[in-house]
Amino acid sequence: MHITVKCYATLQRFQPTGGEVFALREGGTVHDVVLALGIAPEDVAVIFVNGLHAPMDKALAEGDRLGLFPAVGGG
Amino acid sequence: MAKFIRIDMGSRTAEIGACPEKYAGLAGRGLTSMFIADEVKPTCHPLGKYNKLVFAPGFLTGTSAVNSGRISCGAKSPLTGGIKESNSGGSFSQKMARLDIKAMVFEGLPADGKYAVVKVDKDGVTFDEAPAEIMGAGNYDAIRVLQDKYGPKVGVALIGPAGEMKLTAANISFADPEGNIRSAGRGGLGAVMGSKGIKAVVIDDAGASAVPIAKPEEFKSAAKRFANALTTHPVTGQGLPKYGTNVLVNILNEAGGLPTENFRRGRNEWANNIGGETMAATIEERGGKTTHGCHAGCVIRCSQHYVDKQGKYITSGFEYETIWALGADAAIDDLDAIAYADREFDEAGIDSIETSVAVAVAMDAGVIPWGDAKAALDLIKQIRQGTPLGRILGSGAAAVGQMYGLTRVPVVKNQAIPAYDPRAVKGVGLTYATTPMGADHTAGYAVATNILRVGGFVDPLGKEGQVELSRNLQIATAAVDSTGMCLFIAFAILDIPDGFNALVDMINARYDLSLTGDDVTALGKTILKAELDFNRRAGFTSAHDRLPEFFEEPCPPHNTVWDFTDEEIDSVLAF
Ligand code: SF4
């Protein structure tokens, strides 16, 4: 299946060079994507799947939009 | 002996006395708000003879505590009609603290309608006519003229053309250590300063001694622990210095809470073009400064120097809220154009949040096309020119909405709602609704817990836990705003308990007190109660604590609505 993945802030350098579409086995989780991208899971502070906060073990579905963030703040 | 300075702009005289007993244990917002609540007639006209403007540094300002150099400005707000505390960086506050000035109060109205420069130094207060060349001039030039005349190192607080015109979105600008600009942005305090005939206040701390510390050794060790918390927390240690506050564009866009096209939806396709990552890369490529502090002693350094293609300085303190408002809410997909607008806000001396939201409202009204950068900049420049349309824009989002007959006007208590859609970040929606300041994200920044997962987690789209979250943050913020600390320290101390303890320990060591965390909470409550009471006496009721009804419309992509009951909203500050 395919999802879109976006890596932001200091995780930007892990963004796949081929773009945002990412191939993943059926039932794959956020954790699988994070490892496949070479990101240390502890560096991911905020995960959005389709705009909703999600845990690292969240199973992904075809067409999901995944956003990965390190700890960020502002205001 | 801490000094309390009363400056009467009617007679151009100053009275320098000892700090009254009742303000001795206060500082920053605590002092400004208690003072306004005590001495300003709540029903007065904000630009009339009964209003007073007060400046106060925080408890720790002027010490070696990192990030402690903020200043609080207070008055009755001409924008909201309620009490206002607006705070800013710059070097003014530290100089006040070094001169041992607890507060400066400006009272009365000028007899002749003329503008003065008020000069404060170790020998007292003097008054000069404002140099003709700075009247109506942009703030950057005005600061240069004032620092040429009074010394390159003097602190400067000034109003721009917007303040001279007494527009309700006019701010007070403060010179930073390089002579660039920071602002006490919200609530129109620049108009109050203008009404009192004050073009600028300059402060020279030459000859001042160091701020006294009751227990220097204890202070030093607490200050070290505190600095340590800020440098180790990933938000204050890495994220903010690298990307500035504008790192929030992408995360709010992902969360579906980035208000786009006058709050029609919470996500857009171009967010990354205006986000912090793109901004940092652009600054780096052009040889600007990606990180910079708004006052000496800031270790977070969320500010930056944004430069043009030739590497020439355009603006600094280029914040998420301004970039959001023009870049998403007004759909101007162009960071350079937004930077020029930000520069123009600083030149005119006008709140960049209020005015940017007003631009989006003007687009919604059809005054200029959506996303038209050039038309927007032309419109913003009309503020300085004083055209009728410029004056309407400079009077804020609600004024523009009223002039053009719109109902889709994102304000609470007449002050523009910033940067986080209350339907998708519900905790901050409660803050917008209930803070005595009018819609203000900084008054209780539930975004931290709703979106950034700092200080725990409360689901942004649900109602559960939001009332307590907003209440607790509003109380804590009122206290932090009294310390002189930049609010961004909260990211670190929400997660690192020793950071909070170290903050309290520093205050104790500075003044030889024995405050506990509970005392800090009690202080926050006392301040909020005084502010709420002022507003009540000014005519505010719970009916004013409501969001505009268009927030009943679903906000894509989550299609959530603003659904708190009146009882829930009214329980936020019922303590
Ligand atoms: S973190 Fe930013 S706003 Fe806070 S004191 Fe530093 S530069 Fe100023």
XYZ file of C-alpha atoms in Angstrom, chain B residues 243 245-250 253 258-260 268-280 282 306 318-320 322-338:
46
model
C 13.411 27.850 13.132
C 8.227 30.562 16.203
C 7.346 30.142 12.542
C 8.120 26.421 12.878
C 4.456 26.250 13.890
C 3.056 26.774 10.379
C 3.541 23.204 9.268
C -1.367 22.845 9.044
C -4.087 26.735 10.550
C -6.860 29.233 9.812
C -6.924 29.886 6.090
C -3.967 24.713 2.931
C -1.676 23.367 0.236
C 1.022 26.048 0.344
C 1.823 26.143 4.051
C 5.340 24.812 3.653
C 6.255 27.782 1.422
C 5.712 30.150 4.335
C 6.814 27.817 7.155
C 9.789 27.994 9.484
C 11.784 25.393 7.579
C 11.578 27.388 4.341
C 12.242 30.606 6.222
C 15.378 29.261 7.932
C 16.023 31.188 2.893
C 15.230 38.163 7.653
C 9.389 37.767 12.280
C 6.804 35.746 14.137
C 4.531 32.857 13.369
C 2.163 37.551 11.546
C 3.290 35.054 8.937
C 0.206 32.934 9.539
C -2.158 35.896 9.254
C -0.779 37.192 5.979
C 0.451 33.871 4.602
C -2.529 31.638 5.349
C -5.427 33.758 6.573
C -4.872 36.311 3.789
C -3.418 33.622 1.472
C -0.274 35.554 0.530
C 1.951 32.672 -0.496
C 5.198 34.689 -0.445
C 7.555 35.054 2.518
C 9.391 38.054 1.074
C 6.139 39.950 0.624
C 5.140 39.085 4.200
